[in-house]
Amino acid sequence: ERDCSIQRKRQKLIEETPAPKISNHLRKKMTTAAINIAKAAKYFSCGTVEFLVDEENNFYFMEMNTRIQVEHTISEMLTGIDLVKAQIKVAMGKKLTFKQNKIHFNGHVFEFRINAEDPSNNFQPSPGKLKYYIPPGGPNVRLDSACYSGYVIPPYYDSMIAKLIIKGKDRKDAIKIAKRALKEFHIQGVKSTIDFHLYMLEDEKFLNSDYNLNYVDDLISKGCKF
């Protein structure tokens, strides 16, 4: 499962897995429900079942996305399973090479969406030419992007520049690696959400997993500067 609660206007900014506030008991119940939904719909491909979870650990079905999602990368890093490859094999009529009871979690993974937006100015769009684009690297750092120095971010489409995926042995370790990688990520020519992510990695409520879907919007409404 993935936690995608750090959002602005219902647009995801940070995703992580395992979800930090989900118990093993609740995880098993949600997994069973998701599998039953897919079976009832006779669904046969990659897909994501989305639930809302309240403070009493009750969960509610919201929707099923019948496709690969942006944040599939953190599931891949956590389990070691190439979901895109698996989806293609299923479409070809081939069987999966793994079973549900053989899927295991290994560590903790974050995805940070690096968008061409200005967090210090209410996340205003920042299209333009990337004067410098110097991505981070190193162990347990994955970057999904098609950008380079000189690339032009158009004003017409999605503002995403890159997806920065970080894996650690646990949540604390992943946050430590993420801080280093974000500080090494240099973008000039447009504004980006890098400073927002660095702010969140120092935020007490984020560090304690004490937030909900409205947390970022609440910070903005209070005049918080990232």
Tab-separated table of C-alpha atoms in Angstrom:
chain	number	residue	atom	x	y	z
A	1	GLU	CA	0.000	0.000	0.000
A	2	ARG	CA	1.002	3.618	-0.525
A	3	ASP	CA	0.243	6.749	1.484
A	4	CYS	CA	-0.424	9.769	-0.735
A	5	SER	CA	-1.779	12.198	1.868
A	6	ILE	CA	0.697	15.040	1.236
A	7	GLN	CA	-1.303	16.858	-1.414
A	8	ARG	CA	-2.101	20.374	-2.555
A	9	LYS	CA	-5.593	20.894	-3.956
A	10	ARG	CA	-5.883	17.101	-4.265
A	11	GLN	CA	-2.702	16.891	-6.346
A	12	LYS	CA	-0.148	14.505	-4.853
A	13	LEU	CA	3.263	15.882	-3.922
A	14	ILE	CA	4.859	13.166	-1.769
A	15	GLU	CA	4.066	9.457	-1.689
A	16	GLU	CA	5.509	6.791	0.566
A	17	THR	CA	5.341	3.099	1.298
A	18	PRO	CA	4.678	1.398	3.637
A	19	ALA	CA	2.021	3.812	4.869
A	20	PRO	CA	3.388	4.940	8.265
A	21	LYS	CA	0.082	4.888	10.162
A	22	ILE	CA	-1.286	1.585	8.829
A	23	SER	CA	-1.117	-1.418	11.172
A	24	ASN	CA	-0.446	-4.900	9.824
A	25	HIS	CA	-4.029	-5.860	10.729
A	26	LEU	CA	-5.492	-2.948	8.752
A	27	ARG	CA	-3.070	-3.583	5.897
A	28	LYS	CA	-4.304	-7.173	5.564
A	29	LYS	CA	-7.959	-6.071	5.607
A	30	MET	CA	-7.355	-3.435	2.932
A	31	THR	CA	-5.347	-5.851	0.798
A	32	THR	CA	-8.136	-8.433	0.963
A	33	ALA	CA	-10.731	-5.803	0.060
A	34	ALA	CA	-8.657	-4.583	-2.900
A	35	ILE	CA	-8.198	-8.119	-4.232
A	36	ASN	CA	-11.914	-8.850	-3.861
A	37	ILE	CA	-12.798	-5.657	-5.748
A	38	ALA	CA	-10.503	-6.611	-8.634
A	39	LYS	CA	-11.913	-10.148	-8.711
A	40	ALA	CA	-15.523	-8.913	-8.649
A	41	ALA	CA	-14.801	-6.640	-11.610
A	42	LYS	CA	-12.895	-9.462	-13.362
A	43	TYR	CA	-10.035	-7.022	-13.719
A	44	PHE	CA	-6.889	-8.453	-15.258
A	45	SER	CA	-4.042	-5.938	-15.350
A	46	CYS	CA	-2.198	-3.392	-13.211
A	47	GLY	CA	-4.517	-1.203	-11.190
A	48	THR	CA	-4.766	0.702	-7.934
A	49	VAL	CA	-7.640	0.580	-5.465
A	50	GLU	CA	-7.855	3.808	-3.470
A	51	PHE	CA	-9.229	4.021	0.060
A	52	LEU	CA	-9.728	6.830	2.546
A	53	VAL	CA	-8.772	6.007	6.151
A	54	ASP	CA	-10.177	7.932	9.123
A	55	GLU	CA	-8.706	8.530	12.579
A	56	GLU	CA	-10.411	5.400	13.933
A	57	ASN	CA	-8.742	3.254	11.244
A	58	ASN	CA	-11.977	2.700	9.344
A	59	PHE	CA	-11.370	2.591	5.611
A	60	TYR	CA	-13.694	3.505	2.775
A	61	PHE	CA	-13.516	2.590	-0.905
A	62	MET	CA	-13.060	5.658	-3.103
A	63	GLU	CA	-12.187	4.451	-6.608
A	64	MET	CA	-10.098	2.084	-8.666
A	65	ASN	CA	-7.603	3.467	-11.158
A	66	THR	CA	-7.330	0.926	-13.948
A	67	ARG	CA	-3.831	1.872	-15.002
A	68	ILE	CA	-0.252	2.309	-13.879
A	69	GLN	CA	-0.026	5.332	-11.588
A	70	VAL	CA	2.691	7.959	-11.278
A	71	GLU	CA	3.721	6.616	-7.870
A	72	HIS	CA	4.045	2.978	-8.982
A	73	THR	CA	7.793	3.516	-8.639
A	74	ILE	CA	7.741	3.284	-4.846
A	75	SER	CA	5.933	-0.058	-4.990
A	76	GLU	CA	8.610	-1.282	-7.390
A	77	MET	CA	11.430	-0.129	-5.106
A	78	LEU	CA	9.798	-1.666	-2.024
A	79	THR	CA	9.014	-5.076	-3.516
A	80	GLY	CA	11.604	-5.429	-6.273
A	81	ILE	CA	8.836	-6.137	-8.802
A	82	ASP	CA	8.861	-4.333	-12.161
A	83	LEU	CA	5.152	-3.468	-12.456
A	84	VAL	CA	5.363	-2.139	-16.013
A	85	LYS	CA	7.067	-5.347	-17.149
A	86	ALA	CA	4.444	-7.418	-15.314
A	87	GLN	CA	1.632	-5.448	-16.955
A	88	ILE	CA	3.063	-6.029	-20.427
A	89	LYS	CA	3.462	-9.763	-19.751
A	90	VAL	CA	-0.155	-10.034	-18.596
A	91	ALA	CA	-1.303	-8.192	-21.731
A	92	MET	CA	0.617	-10.771	-23.780
A	93	GLY	CA	-1.277	-13.579	-22.072
A	94	LYS	CA	1.656	-14.707	-19.956
A	95	LYS	CA	1.399	-15.692	-16.295
A	96	LEU	CA	2.882	-13.666	-13.472
A	97	THR	CA	6.158	-14.994	-12.096
A	98	PHE	CA	5.175	-14.262	-8.473
A	99	LYS	CA	2.276	-14.985	-6.134
A	100	GLN	CA	0.608	-12.765	-3.547
A	101	ASN	CA	2.162	-14.593	-0.587
A	102	LYS	CA	5.634	-14.158	-2.083
A	103	ILE	CA	5.459	-10.352	-2.146
A	104	HIS	CA	7.581	-8.895	0.643
A	105	PHE	CA	8.405	-5.366	1.776
A	106	ASN	CA	12.042	-4.327	1.948
A	107	GLY	CA	12.756	-0.974	3.599
A	108	HIS	CA	10.874	2.310	3.227
A	109	VAL	CA	10.444	4.355	0.037
A	110	PHE	CA	9.439	7.936	-0.798
A	111	GLU	CA	8.585	9.615	-4.077
A	112	PHE	CA	8.981	13.389	-4.357
A	113	ARG	CA	7.302	15.092	-7.299
A	114	ILE	CA	9.623	17.794	-8.615
A	115	ASN	CA	7.253	20.216	-10.338
A	116	ALA	CA	7.825	23.514	-12.149
A	117	GLU	CA	5.913	25.476	-9.525
A	118	ASP	CA	6.862	28.203	-7.048
A	119	PRO	CA	6.051	27.072	-3.480
A	120	SER	CA	6.974	30.518	-2.102
A	121	ASN	CA	4.278	32.093	-4.300
A	122	ASN	CA	1.280	29.831	-3.687
A	123	PHE	CA	2.651	27.193	-6.082
A	124	GLN	CA	2.241	29.421	-9.135
A	125	PRO	CA	3.230	27.687	-12.417
A	126	SER	CA	6.795	28.329	-13.546
A	127	PRO	CA	7.188	27.261	-17.185
A	128	GLY	CA	10.377	28.102	-19.035
A	129	LYS	CA	13.787	26.862	-20.097
A	130	LEU	CA	15.945	24.804	-17.749
A	131	LYS	CA	19.212	26.738	-17.662
A	132	TYR	CA	20.787	24.115	-15.430
A	133	TYR	CA	19.470	20.648	-14.645
A	134	ILE	CA	21.804	18.659	-12.412
A	135	PRO	CA	20.069	15.631	-10.831
A	136	PRO	CA	21.287	13.729	-7.764
A	137	GLY	CA	22.584	10.176	-7.739
A	138	GLY	CA	23.994	7.528	-5.465
A	139	PRO	CA	22.795	4.311	-3.815
A	140	ASN	CA	19.047	3.965	-3.250
A	141	VAL	CA	18.304	7.042	-5.373
A	142	ARG	CA	16.171	6.649	-8.489
A	143	LEU	CA	15.201	9.477	-10.822
A	144	ASP	CA	12.508	9.217	-13.487
A	145	SER	CA	12.704	12.179	-15.860
A	146	ALA	CA	13.160	13.161	-19.496
A	147	CYS	CA	14.574	16.618	-18.701
A	148	TYR	CA	18.041	18.046	-19.310
A	149	SER	CA	19.794	21.422	-19.333
A	150	GLY	CA	18.162	23.409	-22.121
A	151	TYR	CA	14.846	21.563	-21.946
A	152	VAL	CA	11.774	23.796	-22.107
A	153	ILE	CA	8.933	23.238	-19.629
A	154	PRO	CA	5.780	24.214	-21.592
A	155	PRO	CA	2.863	26.033	-19.939
A	156	TYR	CA	0.232	23.775	-21.470
A	157	TYR	CA	0.615	20.415	-19.752
A	158	ASP	CA	1.575	18.789	-16.462
A	159	SER	CA	4.198	20.738	-14.512
A	160	MET	CA	6.230	17.697	-13.480
A	161	ILE	CA	9.965	17.904	-14.105
A	162	ALA	CA	11.015	14.665	-12.420
A	163	LYS	CA	10.140	11.990	-9.905
A	164	LEU	CA	12.761	11.516	-7.204
A	165	ILE	CA	12.454	8.115	-5.552
A	166	ILE	CA	14.377	7.368	-2.361
A	167	LYS	CA	14.778	4.080	-0.497
A	168	GLY	CA	16.058	3.591	3.039
A	169	LYS	CA	16.259	0.729	5.507
A	170	ASP	CA	13.428	2.447	7.431
A	171	ARG	CA	11.497	5.750	7.308
A	172	LYS	CA	14.129	7.682	9.256
A	173	ASP	CA	16.916	6.435	7.004
A	174	ALA	CA	14.922	7.210	3.847
A	175	ILE	CA	14.347	10.786	5.059
A	176	LYS	CA	18.086	11.196	5.689
A	177	ILE	CA	18.928	10.029	2.159
A	178	ALA	CA	16.147	12.194	0.698
A	179	LYS	CA	17.535	15.343	2.324
A	180	ARG	CA	20.937	14.719	0.807
A	181	ALA	CA	19.516	13.975	-2.656
A	182	LEU	CA	17.219	17.018	-2.680
A	183	LYS	CA	20.096	19.299	-1.669
A	184	GLU	CA	22.153	17.880	-4.547
A	185	PHE	CA	19.327	18.444	-7.057
A	186	HIS	CA	20.072	21.736	-8.849
A	187	ILE	CA	17.536	23.347	-11.172
A	188	GLN	CA	17.883	26.880	-12.558
A	189	GLY	CA	15.707	28.708	-15.066
A	190	VAL	CA	12.388	27.777	-13.472
A	191	LYS	CA	11.105	27.518	-9.919
A	192	SER	CA	10.623	24.030	-8.497
A	193	THR	CA	9.127	22.211	-5.512
A	194	ILE	CA	12.525	21.147	-4.162
A	195	ASP	CA	12.422	23.698	-1.323
A	196	PHE	CA	8.914	22.553	-0.394
A	197	HIS	CA	10.118	18.968	-0.021
A	198	LEU	CA	13.085	20.051	2.098
A	199	TYR	CA	10.692	22.007	4.315
A	200	MET	CA	8.446	18.980	4.769
A	201	LEU	CA	11.394	16.780	5.723
A	202	GLU	CA	11.996	19.104	8.695
A	203	ASP	CA	8.307	19.493	9.581
A	204	GLU	CA	7.430	17.967	12.958
A	205	LYS	CA	3.995	16.718	11.934
A	206	PHE	CA	5.392	15.118	8.789
A	207	LEU	CA	8.201	13.463	10.732
A	208	ASN	CA	5.634	12.090	13.193
A	209	SER	CA	3.186	11.090	10.429
A	210	ASP	CA	0.603	13.308	12.116
A	211	TYR	CA	-1.211	14.850	9.141
A	212	ASN	CA	-4.160	14.388	6.793
A	213	LEU	CA	-5.163	15.255	3.233
A	214	ASN	CA	-5.677	18.924	4.109
A	215	TYR	CA	-2.342	19.485	5.824
A	216	VAL	CA	-0.471	21.274	3.013
A	217	ASP	CA	-3.471	23.447	2.121
A	218	ASP	CA	-3.790	24.367	5.807
A	219	LEU	CA	-0.115	25.381	5.917
A	220	ILE	CA	-0.589	27.580	2.841
A	221	SER	CA	-3.731	29.209	4.271
A	222	LYS	CA	-1.745	30.106	7.405
A	223	GLY	CA	0.820	31.918	5.259
A	224	CYS	CA	3.566	29.329	5.549
A	225	LYS	CA	6.522	30.064	3.247
A	226	PHE	CA	8.406	27.109	1.852
